[in-house]
Coordinates of C-alpha atoms in Angstrom, one line a residue:
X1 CA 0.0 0.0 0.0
X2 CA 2.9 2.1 0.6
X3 CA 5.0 1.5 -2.2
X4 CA 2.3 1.1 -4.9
X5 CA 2.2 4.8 -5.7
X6 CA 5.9 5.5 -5.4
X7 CA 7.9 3.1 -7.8
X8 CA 7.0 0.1 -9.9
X9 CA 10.0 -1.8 -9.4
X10 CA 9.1 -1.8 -5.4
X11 CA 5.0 -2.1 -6.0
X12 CA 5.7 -5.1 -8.5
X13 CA 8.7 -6.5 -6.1
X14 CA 6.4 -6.7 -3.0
X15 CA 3.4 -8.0 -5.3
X16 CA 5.7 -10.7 -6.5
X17 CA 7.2 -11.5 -3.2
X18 CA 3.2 -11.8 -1.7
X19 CA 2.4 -14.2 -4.7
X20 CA 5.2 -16.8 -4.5
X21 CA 4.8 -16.4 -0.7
X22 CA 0.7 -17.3 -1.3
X23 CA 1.8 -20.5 -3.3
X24 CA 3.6 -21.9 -0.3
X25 CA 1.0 -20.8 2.5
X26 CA -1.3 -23.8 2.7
X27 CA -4.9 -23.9 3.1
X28 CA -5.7 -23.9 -0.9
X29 CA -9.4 -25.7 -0.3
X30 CA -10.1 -22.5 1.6
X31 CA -8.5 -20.0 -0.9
X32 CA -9.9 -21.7 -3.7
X33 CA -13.7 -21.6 -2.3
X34 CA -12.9 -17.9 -1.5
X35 CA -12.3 -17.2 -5.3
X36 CA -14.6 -19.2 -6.7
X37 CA -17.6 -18.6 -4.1
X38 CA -17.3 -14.9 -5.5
X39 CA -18.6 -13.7 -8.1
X40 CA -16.3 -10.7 -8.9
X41 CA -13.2 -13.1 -8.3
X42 CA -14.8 -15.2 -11.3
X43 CA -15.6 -11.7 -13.4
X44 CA -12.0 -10.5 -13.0
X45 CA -10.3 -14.1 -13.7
X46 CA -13.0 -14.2 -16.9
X47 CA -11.8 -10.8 -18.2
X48 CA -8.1 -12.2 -18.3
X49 CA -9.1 -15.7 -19.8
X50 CA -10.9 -13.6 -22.7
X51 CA -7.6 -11.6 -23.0
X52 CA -5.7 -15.1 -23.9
X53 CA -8.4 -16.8 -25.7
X54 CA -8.3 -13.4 -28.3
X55 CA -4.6 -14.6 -28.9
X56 CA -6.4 -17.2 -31.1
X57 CA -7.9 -14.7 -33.8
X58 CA -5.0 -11.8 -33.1
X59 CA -2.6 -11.6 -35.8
X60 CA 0.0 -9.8 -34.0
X61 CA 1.1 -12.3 -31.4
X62 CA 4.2 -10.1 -29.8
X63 CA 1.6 -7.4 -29.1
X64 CA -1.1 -9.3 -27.6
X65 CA 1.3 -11.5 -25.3
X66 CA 2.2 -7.9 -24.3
X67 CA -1.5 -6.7 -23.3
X68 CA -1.8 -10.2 -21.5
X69 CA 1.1 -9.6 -19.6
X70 CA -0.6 -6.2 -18.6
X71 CA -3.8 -7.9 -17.8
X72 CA -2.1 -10.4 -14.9
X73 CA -3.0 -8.4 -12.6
X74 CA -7.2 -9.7 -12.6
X75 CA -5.6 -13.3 -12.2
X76 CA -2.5 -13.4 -10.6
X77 CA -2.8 -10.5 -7.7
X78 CA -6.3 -9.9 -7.5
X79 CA -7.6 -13.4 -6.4
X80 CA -4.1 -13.9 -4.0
X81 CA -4.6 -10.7 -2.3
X82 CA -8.7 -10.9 -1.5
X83 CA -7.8 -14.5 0.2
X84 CA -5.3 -12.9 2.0
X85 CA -6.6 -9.3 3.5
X86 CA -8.0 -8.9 6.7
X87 CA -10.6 -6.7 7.9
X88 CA -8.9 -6.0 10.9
X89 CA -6.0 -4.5 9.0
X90 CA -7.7 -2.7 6.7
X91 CA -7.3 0.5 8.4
X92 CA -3.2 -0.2 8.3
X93 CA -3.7 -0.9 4.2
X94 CA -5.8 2.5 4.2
X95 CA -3.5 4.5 6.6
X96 CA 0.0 3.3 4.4
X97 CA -1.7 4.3 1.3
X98 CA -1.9 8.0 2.1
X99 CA 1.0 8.3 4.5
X100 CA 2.6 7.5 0.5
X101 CA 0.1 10.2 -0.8
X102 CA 1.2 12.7 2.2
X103 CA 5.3 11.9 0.5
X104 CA 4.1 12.2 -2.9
X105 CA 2.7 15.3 -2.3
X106 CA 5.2 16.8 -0.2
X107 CA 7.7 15.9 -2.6
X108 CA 5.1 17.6 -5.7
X109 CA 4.9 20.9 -3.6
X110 CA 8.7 21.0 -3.5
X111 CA 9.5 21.0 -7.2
X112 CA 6.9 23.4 -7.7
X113 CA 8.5 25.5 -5.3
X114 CA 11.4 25.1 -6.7
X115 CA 13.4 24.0 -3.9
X116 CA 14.0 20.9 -5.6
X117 CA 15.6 19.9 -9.4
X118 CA 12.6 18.2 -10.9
X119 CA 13.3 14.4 -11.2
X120 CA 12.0 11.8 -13.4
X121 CA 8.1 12.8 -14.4
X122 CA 8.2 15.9 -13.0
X123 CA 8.6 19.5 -14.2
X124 CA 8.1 23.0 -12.2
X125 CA 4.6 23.5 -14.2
X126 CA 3.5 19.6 -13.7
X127 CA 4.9 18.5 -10.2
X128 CA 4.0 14.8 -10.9
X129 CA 7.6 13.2 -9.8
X130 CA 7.0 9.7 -9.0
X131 CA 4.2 9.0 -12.0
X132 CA 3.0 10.8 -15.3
X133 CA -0.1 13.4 -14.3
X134 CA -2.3 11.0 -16.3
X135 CA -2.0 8.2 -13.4
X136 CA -1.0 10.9 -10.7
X137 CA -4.4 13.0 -10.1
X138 CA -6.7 9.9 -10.8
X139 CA -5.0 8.4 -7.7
X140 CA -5.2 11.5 -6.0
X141 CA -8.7 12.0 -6.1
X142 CA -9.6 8.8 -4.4
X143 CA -7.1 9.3 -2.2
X144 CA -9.1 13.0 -1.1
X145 CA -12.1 10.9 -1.1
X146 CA -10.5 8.8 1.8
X147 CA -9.2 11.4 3.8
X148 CA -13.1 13.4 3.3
X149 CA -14.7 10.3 4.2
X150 CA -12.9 10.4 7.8
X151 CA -13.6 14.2 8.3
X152 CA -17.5 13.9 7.1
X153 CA -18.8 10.6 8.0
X154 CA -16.3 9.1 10.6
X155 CA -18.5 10.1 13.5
X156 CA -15.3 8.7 15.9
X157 CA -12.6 10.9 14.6
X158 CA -11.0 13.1 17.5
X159 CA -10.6 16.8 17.2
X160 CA -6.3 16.1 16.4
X161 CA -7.0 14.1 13.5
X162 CA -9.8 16.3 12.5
X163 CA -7.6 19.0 12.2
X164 CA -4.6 17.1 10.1
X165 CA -7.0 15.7 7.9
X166 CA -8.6 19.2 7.2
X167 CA -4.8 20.4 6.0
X168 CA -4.2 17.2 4.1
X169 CA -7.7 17.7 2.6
X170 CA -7.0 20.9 1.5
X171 CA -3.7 21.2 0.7
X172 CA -4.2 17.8 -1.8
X173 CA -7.4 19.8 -3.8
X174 CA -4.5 22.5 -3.9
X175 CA -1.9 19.8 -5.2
X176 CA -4.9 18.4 -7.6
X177 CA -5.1 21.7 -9.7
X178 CA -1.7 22.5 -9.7
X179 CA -0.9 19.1 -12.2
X180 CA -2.3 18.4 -15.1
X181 CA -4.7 15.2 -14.8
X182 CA -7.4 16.3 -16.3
X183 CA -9.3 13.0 -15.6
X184 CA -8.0 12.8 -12.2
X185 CA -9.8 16.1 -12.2
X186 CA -12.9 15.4 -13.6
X187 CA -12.9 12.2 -10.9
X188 CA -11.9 15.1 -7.8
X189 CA -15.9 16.6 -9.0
X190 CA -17.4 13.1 -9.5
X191 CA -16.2 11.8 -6.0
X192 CA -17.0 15.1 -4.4
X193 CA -20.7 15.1 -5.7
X194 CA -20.9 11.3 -4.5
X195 CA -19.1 12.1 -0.9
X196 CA -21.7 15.0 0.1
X197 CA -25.1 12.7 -1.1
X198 CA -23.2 10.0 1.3
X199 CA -22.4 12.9 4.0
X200 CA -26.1 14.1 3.9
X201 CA -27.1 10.8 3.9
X202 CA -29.8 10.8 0.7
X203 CA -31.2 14.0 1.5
X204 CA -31.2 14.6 -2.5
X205 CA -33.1 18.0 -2.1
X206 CA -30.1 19.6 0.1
X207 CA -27.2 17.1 -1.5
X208 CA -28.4 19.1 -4.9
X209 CA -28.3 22.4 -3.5
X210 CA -24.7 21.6 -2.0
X211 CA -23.2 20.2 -4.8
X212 CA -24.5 23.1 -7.2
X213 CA -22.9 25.5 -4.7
X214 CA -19.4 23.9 -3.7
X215 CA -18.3 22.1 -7.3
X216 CA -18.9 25.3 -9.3
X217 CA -17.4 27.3 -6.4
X218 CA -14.1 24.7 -6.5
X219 CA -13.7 24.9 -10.3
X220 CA -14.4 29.0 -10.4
X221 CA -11.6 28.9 -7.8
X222 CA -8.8 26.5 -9.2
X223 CA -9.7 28.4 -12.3
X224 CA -9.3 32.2 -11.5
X225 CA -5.9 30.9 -9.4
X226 CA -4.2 28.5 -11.0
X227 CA -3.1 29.2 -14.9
X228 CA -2.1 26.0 -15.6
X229 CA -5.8 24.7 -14.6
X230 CA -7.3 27.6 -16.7
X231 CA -4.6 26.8 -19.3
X232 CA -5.9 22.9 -19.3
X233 CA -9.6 23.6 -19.3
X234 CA -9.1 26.3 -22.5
X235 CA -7.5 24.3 -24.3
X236 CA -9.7 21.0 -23.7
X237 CA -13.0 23.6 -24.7
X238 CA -11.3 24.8 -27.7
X239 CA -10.1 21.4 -29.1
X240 CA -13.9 19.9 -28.3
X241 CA -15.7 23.0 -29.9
X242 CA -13.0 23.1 -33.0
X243 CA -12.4 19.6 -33.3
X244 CA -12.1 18.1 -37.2
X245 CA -10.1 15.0 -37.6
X246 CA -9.0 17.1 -40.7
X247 CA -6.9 19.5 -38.2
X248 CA -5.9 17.4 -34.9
X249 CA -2.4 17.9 -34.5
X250 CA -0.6 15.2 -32.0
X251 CA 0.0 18.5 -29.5
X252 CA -3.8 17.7 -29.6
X253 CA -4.7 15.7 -26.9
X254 CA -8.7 16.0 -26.0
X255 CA -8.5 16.6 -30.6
X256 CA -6.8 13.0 -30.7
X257 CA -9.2 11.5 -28.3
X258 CA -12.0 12.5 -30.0
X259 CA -10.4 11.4 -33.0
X260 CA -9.3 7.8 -31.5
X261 CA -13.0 6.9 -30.1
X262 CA -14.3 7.8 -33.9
X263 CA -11.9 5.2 -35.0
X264 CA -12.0 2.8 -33.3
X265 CA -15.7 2.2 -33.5
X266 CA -15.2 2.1 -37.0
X267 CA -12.8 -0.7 -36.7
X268 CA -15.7 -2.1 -34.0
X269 CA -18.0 -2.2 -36.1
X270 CA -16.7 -4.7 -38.3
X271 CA -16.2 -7.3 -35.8
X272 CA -18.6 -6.4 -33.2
X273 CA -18.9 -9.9 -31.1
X274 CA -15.6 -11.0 -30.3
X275 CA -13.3 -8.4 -31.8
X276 CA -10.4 -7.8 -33.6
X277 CA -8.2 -10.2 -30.9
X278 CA -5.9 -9.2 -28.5
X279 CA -3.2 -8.0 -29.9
X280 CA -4.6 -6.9 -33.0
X281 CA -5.6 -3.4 -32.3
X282 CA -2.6 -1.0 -33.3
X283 CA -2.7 -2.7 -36.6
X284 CA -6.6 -2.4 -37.1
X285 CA -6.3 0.8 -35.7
X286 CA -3.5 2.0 -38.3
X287 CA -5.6 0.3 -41.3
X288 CA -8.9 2.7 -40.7
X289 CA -6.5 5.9 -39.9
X290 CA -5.1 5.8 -43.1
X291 CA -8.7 6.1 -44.7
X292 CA -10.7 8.8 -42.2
X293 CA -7.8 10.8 -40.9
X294 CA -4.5 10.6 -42.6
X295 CA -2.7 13.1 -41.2
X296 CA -3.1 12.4 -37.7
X297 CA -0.7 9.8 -35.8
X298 CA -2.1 6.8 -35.3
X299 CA -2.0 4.6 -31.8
X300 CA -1.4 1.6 -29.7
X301 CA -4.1 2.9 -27.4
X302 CA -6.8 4.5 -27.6
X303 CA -6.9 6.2 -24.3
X304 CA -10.4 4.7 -24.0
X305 CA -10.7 1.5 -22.0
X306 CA -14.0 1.2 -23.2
X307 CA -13.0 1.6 -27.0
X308 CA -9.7 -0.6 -26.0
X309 CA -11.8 -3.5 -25.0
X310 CA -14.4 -3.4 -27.4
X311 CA -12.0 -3.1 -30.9
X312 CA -9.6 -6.3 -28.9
X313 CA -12.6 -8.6 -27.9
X314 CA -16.1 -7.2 -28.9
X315 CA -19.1 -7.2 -27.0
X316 CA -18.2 -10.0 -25.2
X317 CA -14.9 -8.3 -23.8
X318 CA -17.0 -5.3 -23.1
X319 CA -19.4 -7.2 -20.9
X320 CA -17.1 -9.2 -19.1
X321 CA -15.4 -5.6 -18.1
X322 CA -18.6 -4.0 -17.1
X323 CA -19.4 -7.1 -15.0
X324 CA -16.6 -6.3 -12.8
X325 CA -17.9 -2.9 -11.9
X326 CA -22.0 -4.5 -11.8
X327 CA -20.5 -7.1 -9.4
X328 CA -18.5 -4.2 -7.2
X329 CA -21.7 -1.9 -7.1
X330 CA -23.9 -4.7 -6.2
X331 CA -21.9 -6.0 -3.3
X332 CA -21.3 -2.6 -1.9
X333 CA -24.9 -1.5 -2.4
X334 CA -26.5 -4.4 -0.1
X335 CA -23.7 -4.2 2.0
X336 CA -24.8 -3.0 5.7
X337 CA -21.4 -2.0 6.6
X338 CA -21.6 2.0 6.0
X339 CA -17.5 2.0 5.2
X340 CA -17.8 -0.7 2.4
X341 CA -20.9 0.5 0.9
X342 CA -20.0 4.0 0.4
X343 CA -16.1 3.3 -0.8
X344 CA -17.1 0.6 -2.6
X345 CA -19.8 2.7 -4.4
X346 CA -17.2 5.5 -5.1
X347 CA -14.1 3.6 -6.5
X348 CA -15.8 1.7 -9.4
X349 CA -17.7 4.9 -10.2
X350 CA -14.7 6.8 -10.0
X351 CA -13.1 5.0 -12.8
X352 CA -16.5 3.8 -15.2
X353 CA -16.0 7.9 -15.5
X354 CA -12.2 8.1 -16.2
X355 CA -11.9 4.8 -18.6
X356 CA -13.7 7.0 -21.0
X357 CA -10.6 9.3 -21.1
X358 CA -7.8 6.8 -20.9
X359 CA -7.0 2.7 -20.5
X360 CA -7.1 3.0 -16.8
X361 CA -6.9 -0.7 -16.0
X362 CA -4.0 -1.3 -18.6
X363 CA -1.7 1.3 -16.8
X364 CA 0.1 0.1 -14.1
X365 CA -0.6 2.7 -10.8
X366 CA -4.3 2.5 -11.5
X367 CA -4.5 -1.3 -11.9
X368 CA -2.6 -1.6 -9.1
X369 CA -4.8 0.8 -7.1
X370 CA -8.0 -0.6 -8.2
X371 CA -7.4 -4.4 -7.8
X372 CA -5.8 -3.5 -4.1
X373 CA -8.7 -1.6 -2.7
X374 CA -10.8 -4.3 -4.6
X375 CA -9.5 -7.2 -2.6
X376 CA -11.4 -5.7 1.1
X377 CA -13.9 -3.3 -0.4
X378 CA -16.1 -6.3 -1.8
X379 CA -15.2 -8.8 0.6
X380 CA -17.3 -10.8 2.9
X381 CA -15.6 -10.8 6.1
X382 CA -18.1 -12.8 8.1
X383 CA -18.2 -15.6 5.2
X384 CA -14.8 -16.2 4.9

């Protein structure tokens, strides 16, 4: 929980040491009614077995071993870790997880300072040291959510920790508009808007009135102060309102999007049920850029992990994604434990909102954050 937004080579080195760890540990008849006694256990290992069945139809093999190897993640860790957590440590998981957060954003506020050389992602104008913006604020956002969730509904919290989580509140919506997710950004609103109809407790009237007030008052805010934010948000507006695929340059970004979702669903569209294969899409992809939009670059990835999935494996791909998130919203929807039904609710609708804008279960942070939180948030505790 620590490590997993710092550095890959120490999330993937604990992850591995947990796994070969797991496969001497004992007690498989247990683990193995665990997994398969859960239904999004069976939804995520069904997502990676379509993944390696669409090697059969792919035509580019090295790619699609490649997108496999990204896609471990629903098989190998996600199954190991939800036999493993324990609900008496989740608050340590939760607690390691922004103490990392806290160093990230330390660390963000002193390149932007300029009190230290930026290092590796980062730049004066997009603090994002330890990741790229585009896994950064996404990761961020839930990670407010958390620390809100203790301020608003944690009806135990003492007036000390009241207080440090009111400066690490603020100070991360500071850090949040001060980089240059625009996702992550777009997820900071969504989770806010879900945090104060959970804080009012489904008083929709008054959640309404709230949210109409704060969000715009947020944005007006980060925009009037922060030019890099106003920069972002100009420059998205002006690329959706002037967009031609005729004109998208690759400086383009929201341009490119636009023009990458049009694409693909062309290349959808021809093989609709079970796709184009698994590895299959950069050449596909490549094939119908040359005919619509020539002078644009063309891509391995879409930066849509709804288009991603659908031009690999087709409907059927597409389903077996969105049955992940219908199996997490279920659980945490007839859950009567207040903490797992209102984090549960937030993270998969956190990121059904940013897959439109990038592959967010294909990148490495995100996956990593999604499947970890997913291993206790839809857990049955008193089951198992």
């Amino acid at each position: 929980a620590f490590l997993m937004p710092l550095t890959v080579f120490g999330g993937n080195l604990i992850v591995v040491i947990i796994c070969v760890l797991w496969l001497f540990s004992g007690n498989y008849k247990s683990k193995f009614f665990q997994i398969v006694s859960n239904k999004l256990m069976l939804a995520s290992i069904l997502f990676f077995c379509l993944h390696v069945f669409g090697l059969l139809w792919t035509e580019d093999l090295i790619w699609g071993r490649h997108i496999v190897h990204k896609m471990w993640y629903f098989i190998g860790l996600f199954p190991i870790l939800f036999t493993i957590v324990k609900k008496d440590y989740i608050k340590y998981y939760i607690t390691s997880f922004l103490l990392a957060i806290a160093f990230t954003e330390i660390v963000s506020y002193l390149v932007w300072f300029e009190l230290v050389e930026p290092f590796k992602n980062a730049t004066v104008a997009n603090p994002t040291p330890f990741m790229s913006h585009i896994s950064y604020n996404p990761i961020l956002a839930f990670a407010i959510y958390l620390v809100l969730y203790e301020i608003f509904l944690n009806k135990k919290i003492t007036n000390l920790m009241f207080s440090l989580y009111s400066f690490f509140a603020i100070s991360m919506t500071i850090n949040m508009f001060i980089t240059g997710g625009r996702a992550g950004q777009v997820a900071f609103f969504v989770m806010l808007g879900i945090l104060i109809f959970q804080a009012l407790d489904k008083q929709r009237i008054k959640s309404l009135i709230v949210i109409s007030i704060i969000i715009p008052g947020i944005f007006l805010t980060a925009y009037s102060t922060s030019g890099f934010f106003q920069n972002r948000v100009n420059v998205a507006i002006n690329e959706i309102i002037n967009y031609s695929s005729g004109e998208v340059t690759s400086g383009h970004s929201v341009g490119l999007r636009i023009n990458f979702l049009i694409n693909s669903f062309e290349v959808f569209k021809d093989n609709p049920i079970i796709g184009v294969g698994t590895g299959d899409f950069p050449i596909e992809y490549k094939k119908i850029n040359q005919i619509n939009s020539p002078d644009t670059s063309a891509t391995t990835n879409p930066h849509n992990m709804y288009s991603l999935i659908a031009v690999q494996l087709g409907l059927i791909g597409l389903a077996s994604l969105l049955s992940i998130f219908y199996y997490q919203l279920k659980f945490s929807l007839n859950s009567s434990n207040k903490f797992f039904h209102n984090v549960g609710i937030t993270l998969p609708l956190m990121f059904l909102v940013m897959m439109w804008s990038d592959s967010y279960l294909l990148g490495h942070y995100t996956t990593l954050m999604f499947v970890f939180f997913s291993s206790f948030l839809y857990k049955d505790f008193e089951k198992y």
